[in-house]
Amino acid sequence: MGKTFSEKILAKYSGKKEVVPGEIIEVTPDVAMSHDNTAAISKTFASIGVDTLYNPDIHVITLDHCVPPANATFAQNHKDIREFVKKHGIKHFYDINNGICHQVLAENGHCLPGTVMTGSDSHTTTYGAFGAFGTGVTRSETAVIMATGKIWFRVPETMKIVISGELPKGSYVKDIALHIMGKIRSDGALYRAVEYTGPTAEKFSISERMTICNLAVEMGAKVGYVPPNEIVYKYLEDRAQKEYTPIHSDPDATYDEVIEIDVNNLEPHIACPHTVDNVSTIGDVAGEPIEEVFVGTCNNARLDDLAILAHVLKGNKVNHDTRLIVIPASSRVMIDAMRLGYIDTILTAGGTLASPGCGPCMGNHLGVPATAERVLSTSNRNFKGRMGNREAEIYLASPHTAAVTALTGKISDPREVPVDWDAIASELSKATLSPVLVKA
Amino acid sequence: MDTIVKGRVWKYGDDINTDVIFPGKYTYTVSDPADMGKHAMEDLDPEFADKVQYGDVIIAGKNFGCGSSREQAAVCLKVKGVGAVIAPTYSRIYFRNGVNVGLPLITHNKVQDAFEHGDEIEIDFEKGEIRGKNGVFTFPPFNEFVFGIMNSGGLIPYTRKRLGIEE
């Protein structure tokens, strides 16, 4: 009988002939990512009582959650992490000048098909964009991986989402993800692996794969996964940290559930306060005033996202009752965006730019909303208090919806200001540092 | 872990996320477990941290602990003395956190209607029983591997034991 991607990779890594859903196995990951929480993790590691890391080379550490540090406590965290990195000879360390962990790991070729990757961050499901088994673990678990190299997993059941059709203008992969979310809700994929397949998913760009896998965890998934193909292999040329062997599900694998999504007539979607699965089509909430538009985060702040934003803003001004905060996902994205003129356009239109990192996504700094304010964000989470103020409301939508909303000051249908996708694609093909439109 | 837990019920709804259990703005500024307890459930139930007693039990709806992977969302309940959480389902990372910090998370979908906020409750982990005014409810034993971690007091003591490091 055929096996799914998750069953195959967990069997391989646990040294078993085969594993079945529900089984508990132990593996050694290829990569164990941690970020600003490494300060806390390092203290937990110290409490275990071993002196050296099991393998310093599997640890990838990034500083991104509050960069540059907003206060002395964050600064001390960073200092502690730098000392820990030096002491243990961790070579894969990305300081505050790089960007958001998930983007930085992708750009630096750590995300590889057929590998097991953990992260002390829930959005580690993003790595499935590259055909990796990427899943979020806890701080203590990363500390234990430091000590023993081992982590336990329950072999997940797998849900397959077959995506077909051509997205209409104004709708994006974010809208597909929000549509699925509204359909199956925040626990619709609980404990399970989610495979995004079908003719539309096969053609997803690197950026689109990352956006949809990033949101898998918001449905409760253990991993998101788009079967890797030439688009991924091409992206990894001259980038992969090591050799890799892709793993694909068998054609006759057993799925727990199969959902089919036709995107031919998909409307732009929006997640309303205060849960990600509180999803509407844009028409239902259009007109709602918005005081802050935030284009940023590991979900939607890559070069293609900034390109769409800039194309909408070009020659226009951000509404005087609205603030637009833009935080590129990484320094590479920011440099490419500067070279292509997007940053110029965004600032000229009245946007505010901050340095690459997570920004206000979880309320640390750089755009915490005031009481009773409404935010439209391109991020992945809109829980009460998420951006640092429980009396604020957060809506989630695509960068195109965010851009048009910034112009009007109220939730707006992105189709009101269409963008010339051919022109954008031609510009993006010139990007050298953070390519998103890799052609197979 | 305690084999018998006895206290009162704190009842909450579906999809209680980690941002309301332990607000994200404290994740890098509050590092002492006791201080984490002070912010437990802050954005959901501001009375909780002041009034919860050792042995109290949270009974919640589906998908408890969804959202961020933050361990503090399990630690803050553990240090406040919460004896167990009972919910029909948990977010997977929250479940791991519960195991790893030694906070028992019981998966059960029948007790939600049998208890009101403030009711007395008793849980017997050896017998696998939840007892209250409306009767006795049973739950299956934890997976052996998982129980081993919880019973050692969490992942860190378990790992120390495994590595042969003396307490």
XYZ file of C-alpha atoms in Angstrom:
607
model
C 0.000 0.000 0.000
C 1.244 3.485 -0.862
C 2.516 5.983 1.686
C 2.224 9.715 2.021
C 5.176 12.104 2.068
C 5.030 12.356 5.880
C 4.871 8.594 6.386
C 7.798 8.059 4.019
C 10.072 10.722 5.461
C 9.373 9.818 9.094
C 10.019 6.129 8.352
C 13.314 7.040 6.699
C 14.428 9.302 9.538
C 13.413 6.912 12.316
C 15.172 4.029 10.581
C 12.003 1.986 10.208
C 10.722 0.133 7.196
C 7.381 1.838 7.538
C 5.379 3.903 10.006
C 1.643 4.420 10.382
C -0.341 7.482 11.499
C -0.610 7.684 15.272
C 2.737 5.983 15.865
C 5.257 7.849 18.029
C 8.779 7.919 16.601
C 12.024 9.759 17.297
C 14.161 11.486 14.678
C 17.210 13.713 14.368
C 16.309 16.780 12.299
C 18.548 18.220 9.574
C 17.804 21.711 10.821
C 16.594 22.997 14.182
C 15.727 26.673 13.850
C 15.297 29.092 16.699
C 15.176 32.869 16.795
C 15.134 35.493 19.554
C 13.788 32.734 21.786
C 17.271 31.153 21.657
C 18.139 33.192 24.758
C 15.495 31.320 26.744
C 16.334 28.045 24.978
C 20.014 28.395 25.876
C 19.084 28.693 29.555
C 16.930 25.577 29.317
C 19.809 23.813 27.558
C 22.134 24.803 30.397
C 19.668 23.354 32.921
C 19.920 19.925 31.286
C 23.533 19.666 32.356
C 25.470 18.813 29.190
C 28.341 21.025 28.106
C 28.392 20.697 24.346
C 25.842 20.581 21.577
C 25.005 17.219 20.014
C 25.707 18.804 16.624
C 26.139 22.590 16.359
C 25.758 22.428 12.564
C 22.063 21.495 12.644
C 21.170 24.664 14.532
C 20.205 27.733 12.551
C 19.661 30.823 14.653
C 18.196 34.085 13.454
C 17.424 37.336 15.229
C 14.149 38.727 13.896
C 11.403 39.061 16.482
C 12.424 42.479 17.730
C 15.203 43.893 15.567
C 16.938 46.195 16.212
C 16.015 45.671 19.872
C 13.298 47.979 21.221
C 14.634 48.067 24.764
C 17.341 46.790 27.097
C 15.614 43.456 27.709
C 15.498 42.581 24.014
C 19.068 43.843 23.636
C 20.238 41.588 26.460
C 18.475 38.629 24.814
C 20.390 39.284 21.619
C 23.661 39.666 23.489
C 23.103 36.365 25.326
C 22.377 34.641 22.005
C 25.542 35.993 20.337
C 27.604 34.700 23.253
C 25.895 31.310 23.092
C 26.540 31.093 19.346
C 30.248 31.869 19.816
C 30.672 29.549 22.765
C 29.205 26.561 20.932
C 30.618 27.243 17.488
C 27.236 27.576 15.768
C 28.085 28.567 12.219
C 24.589 29.232 10.918
C 23.825 32.465 12.767
C 21.943 35.351 11.185
C 22.109 38.562 13.194
C 19.620 41.461 13.168
C 20.629 42.608 9.693
C 19.033 39.679 7.828
C 15.274 39.471 8.202
C 12.508 37.110 9.245
C 13.693 33.606 10.128
C 11.595 31.691 7.594
C 12.585 33.978 4.735
C 16.245 33.984 5.759
C 16.416 30.185 5.957
C 14.839 29.915 2.511
C 17.157 32.481 0.936
C 20.207 30.822 2.418
C 19.352 27.369 1.124
C 18.589 25.695 4.454
C 15.126 24.570 3.306
C 15.633 21.441 1.240
C 13.335 18.777 -0.236
C 13.199 15.530 1.684
C 14.680 16.922 4.901
C 13.236 17.192 8.418
C 13.273 20.706 9.824
C 12.076 21.862 13.221
C 11.660 25.401 14.442
C 10.752 26.898 17.774
C 8.182 28.902 15.882
C 4.711 27.855 14.847
C 5.138 29.080 11.267
C 7.871 26.520 10.590
C 5.274 24.813 8.366
C 6.554 27.320 5.764
C 9.423 24.949 4.882
C 7.016 22.564 3.194
C 7.176 25.089 0.335
C 10.484 23.411 -0.490
C 9.315 19.856 0.099
C 10.762 19.677 3.611
C 8.951 18.196 6.607
C 8.890 21.463 8.558
C 7.100 21.695 11.852
C 6.955 23.922 14.883
C 8.248 22.602 18.174
C 8.587 24.121 21.595
C 11.469 25.975 23.195
C 12.297 23.080 25.521
C 12.325 20.701 22.582
C 14.951 22.736 20.771
C 16.985 22.727 23.980
C 16.698 18.933 24.056
C 17.693 18.707 20.366
C 20.763 20.735 21.330
C 21.555 18.146 24.002
C 20.540 14.878 22.354
C 19.796 15.603 18.686
C 16.430 13.922 19.161
C 12.791 14.934 18.915
C 9.624 12.821 19.159
C 6.790 13.047 16.681
C 3.420 11.459 16.290
C 3.169 10.319 12.664
C 0.380 12.497 11.255
C -2.576 11.576 9.115
C -2.505 13.446 5.811
C -5.081 15.691 4.201
C -4.793 16.429 0.503
C -6.014 19.722 -0.934
C -6.276 19.627 -4.716
C -6.209 23.125 -6.208
C -7.248 23.703 -9.804
C -8.233 26.624 -12.014
C -6.753 30.014 -12.785
C -6.928 32.787 -10.207
C -8.938 35.782 -11.425
C -7.251 39.212 -11.383
C -7.145 40.670 -7.879
C -7.100 37.261 -6.170
C -3.915 35.634 -4.961
C -2.627 32.571 -3.139
C -3.445 34.390 0.121
C -7.075 34.400 -0.941
C -6.912 30.668 -1.662
C -5.460 30.052 1.780
C -8.066 32.243 3.498
C -10.834 30.583 1.498
C -9.676 27.124 2.636
C -9.386 28.440 6.198
C -12.963 29.699 6.171
C -14.108 26.366 4.810
C -12.334 23.969 7.169
C -11.741 26.384 10.097
C -8.860 26.749 12.512
C -8.862 23.098 13.554
C -9.742 21.666 10.144
C -6.318 20.115 9.712
C -5.521 19.541 13.384
C -2.523 17.220 13.977
C -2.458 16.435 10.264
C -0.074 16.980 7.394
C -1.532 19.008 4.534
C -0.434 18.401 0.956
C -1.308 21.111 -1.548
C -1.486 19.499 -4.970
C -3.235 19.886 -8.296
C -2.482 21.797 -11.500
C -2.599 25.225 -9.831
C -0.400 24.283 -6.879
C 2.169 22.695 -9.188
C 2.708 26.096 -10.805
C 2.966 28.060 -7.547
C 6.037 30.288 -7.353
C 8.448 30.002 -4.435
C 6.740 32.959 -2.788
C 3.263 31.460 -3.236
C 4.374 28.105 -1.862
C 5.730 29.864 1.204
C 2.549 31.887 1.767
C 0.225 28.875 1.620
C 2.447 26.541 3.687
C 2.953 29.325 6.240
C -0.820 29.481 6.759
C -1.182 25.687 7.118
C -0.524 25.951 10.846
C -3.504 28.286 11.214
C -5.690 25.292 10.303
C -3.934 23.282 12.992
C -1.639 21.417 10.596
C 1.604 19.800 11.646
C 3.149 20.407 8.236
C 2.198 22.078 4.993
C 3.744 20.621 1.847
C 3.747 21.402 -1.836
C 5.338 18.527 -3.775
C 8.704 19.896 -4.901
C 9.306 20.190 -8.632
C 11.596 22.006 -11.097
C 10.571 25.400 -9.685
C 12.049 24.435 -6.325
C 15.090 22.631 -7.742
C 15.902 25.654 -9.892
C 15.593 28.019 -6.924
C 17.997 25.823 -4.967
C 20.719 25.813 -7.625
C 23.768 27.571 -6.150
C 21.794 28.006 -2.941
C 21.306 24.585 -1.308
C 23.397 24.091 1.815
C 23.838 20.409 0.984
C 22.754 17.615 -1.332
C 19.159 16.551 -1.025
C 16.825 13.769 -2.142
C 13.213 14.825 -2.676
C 10.460 12.640 -1.235
C 7.021 12.470 -2.833
C 3.838 10.711 -1.785
C 3.099 7.455 -3.556
C 0.305 7.739 -6.141
C -1.738 5.209 -4.158
C -1.104 6.750 -0.741
C -3.951 6.760 1.766
C -5.336 10.161 2.641
C -7.458 10.951 5.632
C -9.426 13.508 3.655
C -9.291 15.023 0.177
C -10.625 18.504 -0.544
C -10.932 19.987 -4.015
C -10.719 23.734 -4.545
C -11.533 25.407 -7.869
C -10.102 28.934 -7.912
C -11.508 30.037 -11.281
C -13.990 32.457 -9.747
C -12.319 32.987 -6.383
C -13.159 36.393 -4.885
C -10.614 38.319 -2.812
C -10.997 37.163 0.793
C -10.373 38.745 4.174
C -10.069 37.337 7.712
C -12.020 39.493 10.160
C -11.339 40.022 13.885
C -10.431 38.058 15.999
C -9.722 34.685 14.413
C -8.024 33.665 11.189
C -10.974 31.469 10.211
C -13.497 34.303 10.531
C -13.321 34.733 6.777
C -15.483 36.839 4.457
C -15.287 37.787 0.824
C -14.132 41.361 0.427
C -17.558 42.709 -0.567
C -19.012 41.873 2.846
C -16.704 44.202 4.772
C -15.653 46.768 2.157
C -15.972 50.320 3.460
C -14.875 49.609 7.034
C -12.423 52.402 8.065
C -8.805 51.307 8.614
C -6.276 53.370 10.568
C -3.213 51.180 9.952
C -2.214 49.078 6.973
C 0.704 46.736 7.643
C 2.486 45.043 4.748
C 4.979 42.712 6.342
C 5.630 39.338 8.063
C 6.689 35.869 6.964
C 3.362 35.472 5.215
C 3.370 38.275 2.656
C 6.358 40.633 2.551
C 8.420 39.184 -0.264
C 9.466 40.986 -3.419
C 6.309 40.124 -5.378
C 4.209 41.462 -2.499
C 6.127 44.753 -2.416
C 5.906 44.950 -6.218
C 2.110 44.773 -6.109
C 2.060 47.379 -3.337
C 4.305 49.742 -5.284
C 2.317 49.338 -8.479
C -0.889 50.288 -6.683
C 0.732 53.237 -4.884
C 2.580 54.627 -7.917
C 1.455 58.225 -8.498
C -0.996 58.023 -5.578
C -0.963 59.023 -1.913
C -1.764 56.999 1.191
C -5.063 58.220 2.682
C -4.525 60.983 5.270
C -6.469 59.083 7.943
C -4.410 55.901 7.457
C -0.816 54.934 8.162
C 0.964 52.470 5.905
C 3.770 50.506 7.561
C 5.947 48.401 5.282
C 8.503 45.904 6.564
C 10.253 43.746 3.935
C 10.688 40.088 4.886
C 14.455 40.273 4.543
C 17.334 42.585 3.711
C 17.696 40.829 0.372
C 14.063 41.565 -0.410
C 14.633 45.164 0.650
C 17.711 45.599 -1.547
C 15.910 44.121 -4.553
C 12.916 46.379 -3.821
C 15.210 49.404 -3.677
C 16.904 48.539 -6.958
C 13.541 48.063 -8.655
C 12.304 51.424 -7.350
C 9.571 49.993 -5.103
C 10.918 51.519 -1.899
C 11.087 54.945 -3.564
C 7.461 54.600 -4.687
C 6.262 53.402 -1.270
C 7.956 56.247 0.610
C 6.915 58.880 -1.933
C 3.310 57.749 -1.587
C 3.505 58.318 2.171
C 4.364 54.858 3.447
C 6.588 54.253 6.496
C 9.444 51.795 6.095
C 11.060 49.807 8.909
C 13.994 47.427 8.929
C 13.416 43.764 7.977
C 12.071 41.581 10.772
C 8.765 40.591 12.342
C 7.898 44.184 13.282
C 4.536 44.672 15.010
C 3.193 41.212 14.042
C 3.230 39.988 17.642
C 3.142 43.404 19.261
C 6.795 43.937 20.075
C 7.355 47.289 18.334
C 7.198 49.304 15.088
C 3.473 49.788 14.695
C 1.473 48.660 17.725
C -2.069 49.990 17.159
C -3.881 52.333 19.563
C -7.108 51.397 21.321
C -10.137 51.090 19.035
C -7.974 51.253 15.929
C -8.466 48.874 13.042
C -5.511 47.329 11.264
C -5.441 45.604 7.909
C -2.381 43.372 7.829
C -0.843 40.969 5.317
C 0.197 38.726 8.218
C -1.112 35.361 9.313
C -2.683 36.032 12.704
C -5.341 38.417 13.963
C -6.017 37.200 17.491
C -7.115 39.699 20.097
C -4.036 41.424 21.477
C -1.793 39.924 18.808
C -0.308 43.240 17.731
C 0.140 44.429 21.301
C -3.264 45.980 22.043
C -6.264 43.858 22.909
C -8.564 46.780 22.145
C -7.519 46.893 18.490
C -9.030 44.936 15.606
C -6.977 43.150 12.950
C -8.055 42.122 9.453
C -5.902 39.868 7.255
C -5.754 40.091 3.474
C -3.493 40.003 0.428
C -0.916 42.713 -0.314
C -3.107 43.949 -3.182
C -6.095 44.415 -0.871
C -3.786 46.067 1.663
C -2.410 48.444 -0.955
C -5.802 49.626 -2.213
C -7.029 49.950 1.379
C -4.038 52.189 2.159
C -5.142 54.532 -0.636
C -8.807 54.736 0.338
C -8.485 54.498 4.128
C -11.184 51.852 4.203
C -11.323 48.164 3.393
C -11.387 48.095 -0.388
C -11.758 45.637 -3.194
C -8.343 45.194 -4.838
C -10.024 45.043 -8.248
C -10.743 48.797 -7.933
C -7.059 49.448 -8.709
C -5.828 46.701 -11.020
C -2.118 46.078 -11.476
C -0.312 45.153 -14.672
C 0.976 41.707 -13.775
C 3.020 41.376 -16.980
C 4.919 44.559 -16.103
C 5.481 43.286 -12.552
C 6.677 39.898 -13.803
C 9.146 41.586 -16.123
C 10.540 43.677 -13.239
C 10.708 40.706 -10.883
C 12.712 38.741 -13.401
C 15.528 41.250 -12.796
C 15.716 40.479 -9.070
C 18.979 38.833 -8.152
C 18.953 38.463 -4.370
C 15.457 37.245 -3.552
C 14.018 35.749 -6.741
C 10.381 34.788 -6.427
C 9.347 34.103 -9.994
C 11.622 31.203 -10.726
C 10.751 29.591 -14.033
C 11.073 25.833 -14.194
C 2.679 14.787 38.631
C -0.152 14.493 41.130
C -2.207 11.339 40.724
C -5.293 13.029 42.163
C -6.232 16.581 41.215
C -8.964 18.343 43.140
C -10.267 21.871 42.703
C -12.750 24.057 40.895
C -13.617 24.421 37.261
C -12.740 27.365 35.062
C -14.812 27.039 31.933
C -13.995 28.564 28.559
C -15.101 28.219 24.944
C -13.689 26.958 21.668
C -10.394 27.963 20.027
C -8.785 29.571 23.073
C -5.547 30.809 21.499
C -2.129 31.263 23.047
C -2.266 35.044 22.589
C -5.072 35.244 25.142
C -3.529 32.587 27.405
C -0.191 34.408 27.462
C 0.021 37.702 25.511
C 2.753 37.871 22.866
C 4.010 41.226 24.105
C 5.457 39.486 27.203
C 7.166 36.612 25.419
C 10.579 38.257 25.399
C 10.277 40.414 28.487
C 8.897 38.019 31.112
C 11.227 35.106 31.734
C 10.601 34.062 35.341
C 7.946 31.302 35.447
C 6.260 32.839 38.500
C 5.904 36.121 36.631
C 4.468 34.247 33.655
C 1.713 33.041 35.972
C 0.725 36.633 36.733
C -0.263 37.110 33.097
C -2.092 33.796 32.704
C -5.277 34.220 30.663
C -4.824 37.986 30.891
C -6.529 38.859 27.604
C -9.369 36.376 28.122
C -10.229 36.467 31.807
C -8.463 39.194 33.811
C -9.695 37.610 37.100
C -8.079 34.251 36.437
C -4.515 34.909 37.573
C -5.646 36.397 40.901
C -8.257 33.835 41.796
C -7.128 30.472 40.438
C -6.217 27.945 43.146
C -3.855 24.966 43.208
C -5.685 21.969 41.725
C -8.184 23.954 39.681
C -9.056 22.578 36.268
C -9.737 24.338 32.997
C -12.526 22.857 30.901
C -12.531 24.294 27.419
C -13.926 23.725 23.951
C -12.163 22.424 20.872
C -8.687 23.410 19.651
C -7.425 24.722 22.973
C -4.078 26.497 22.687
C -4.181 27.256 18.976
C -1.819 29.869 17.597
C 1.762 30.548 18.545
C 4.173 27.872 19.779
C 4.959 29.798 22.937
C 5.720 27.488 25.840
C 4.780 30.189 28.341
C 1.131 29.502 27.504
C 1.515 26.105 29.186
C 4.024 27.207 31.836
C 1.807 30.081 33.040
C -1.026 27.647 33.827
C 1.288 25.079 35.389
C 2.862 27.603 37.783
C -0.574 28.862 38.802
C -1.286 25.331 39.974
C -3.721 24.292 37.263
C -4.051 20.525 37.756
C -5.271 19.700 34.267
C -6.928 21.056 31.185
C -9.801 19.135 29.632
C -10.774 19.823 26.025
C -12.054 17.807 23.055
C -8.953 18.748 21.020
C -5.749 20.768 21.421
C -3.548 22.530 18.945
C -0.658 20.147 18.380
C 2.088 22.443 19.623
C 0.106 23.267 22.736
C -0.294 19.557 23.390
C 3.477 19.129 23.090
C 4.018 22.050 25.424
C 1.646 20.529 27.938
C 3.522 17.228 27.864
C 6.885 18.944 28.008
C 6.120 21.112 31.028
C 4.133 18.393 32.808
C 0.717 20.046 32.494
C -1.760 17.179 31.974
C -4.020 17.767 28.974
C -6.968 15.406 28.957
C -8.751 14.890 25.665
C -12.466 14.554 26.344
C -15.603 15.776 24.600
C -18.344 14.805 27.051
C -17.530 16.743 30.218
C -18.091 20.204 28.751
C -21.834 20.073 29.455
C -21.482 18.353 32.805
C -19.627 21.139 34.573
C -20.375 24.801 35.200
C -17.823 27.480 35.901
C -16.873 27.164 39.587
C -18.069 23.562 40.069
C -16.004 21.179 42.153
C -14.038 18.599 40.167
C -11.759 15.675 40.950
C -9.490 13.876 38.494
C -7.908 10.511 39.183
C -5.083 9.885 36.718
C -4.465 6.303 37.842
C -8.082 5.272 37.301
C -8.587 7.620 34.357
C -11.644 9.235 35.940
C -13.105 12.725 36.030
C -15.595 13.117 38.876
C -18.172 15.859 39.481
C -21.735 16.528 40.543
C -23.102 15.019 37.325
C -21.244 11.762 37.557
C -18.019 10.029 36.644
C -16.415 10.285 33.206
C -13.561 8.081 32.091
C -10.637 8.888 29.838
C -8.109 6.552 28.190
C -4.545 6.371 29.505
C -1.885 8.588 27.917
C 0.508 7.118 25.345
C 3.280 5.378 27.280
C 6.118 7.440 25.811
C 4.226 10.667 26.375
C 3.221 9.673 29.908
C 6.865 8.895 30.676
C 7.789 12.488 29.890
C 4.890 13.946 31.863
C 5.459 11.700 34.820
C 9.116 12.699 34.975
C 7.902 16.266 35.487
C 8.389 17.286 31.875
C 10.830 16.985 29.012
C 13.871 18.467 30.749
C 13.843 16.185 33.813
C 13.029 13.300 31.450
C 16.039 14.128 29.286
C 18.312 14.424 32.306
C 17.157 11.028 33.472
C 17.725 9.613 29.998
C 21.238 11.050 29.793
C 21.972 9.652 33.236
C 22.507 13.074 34.768
C 21.902 13.006 38.501
C 19.444 15.479 40.038
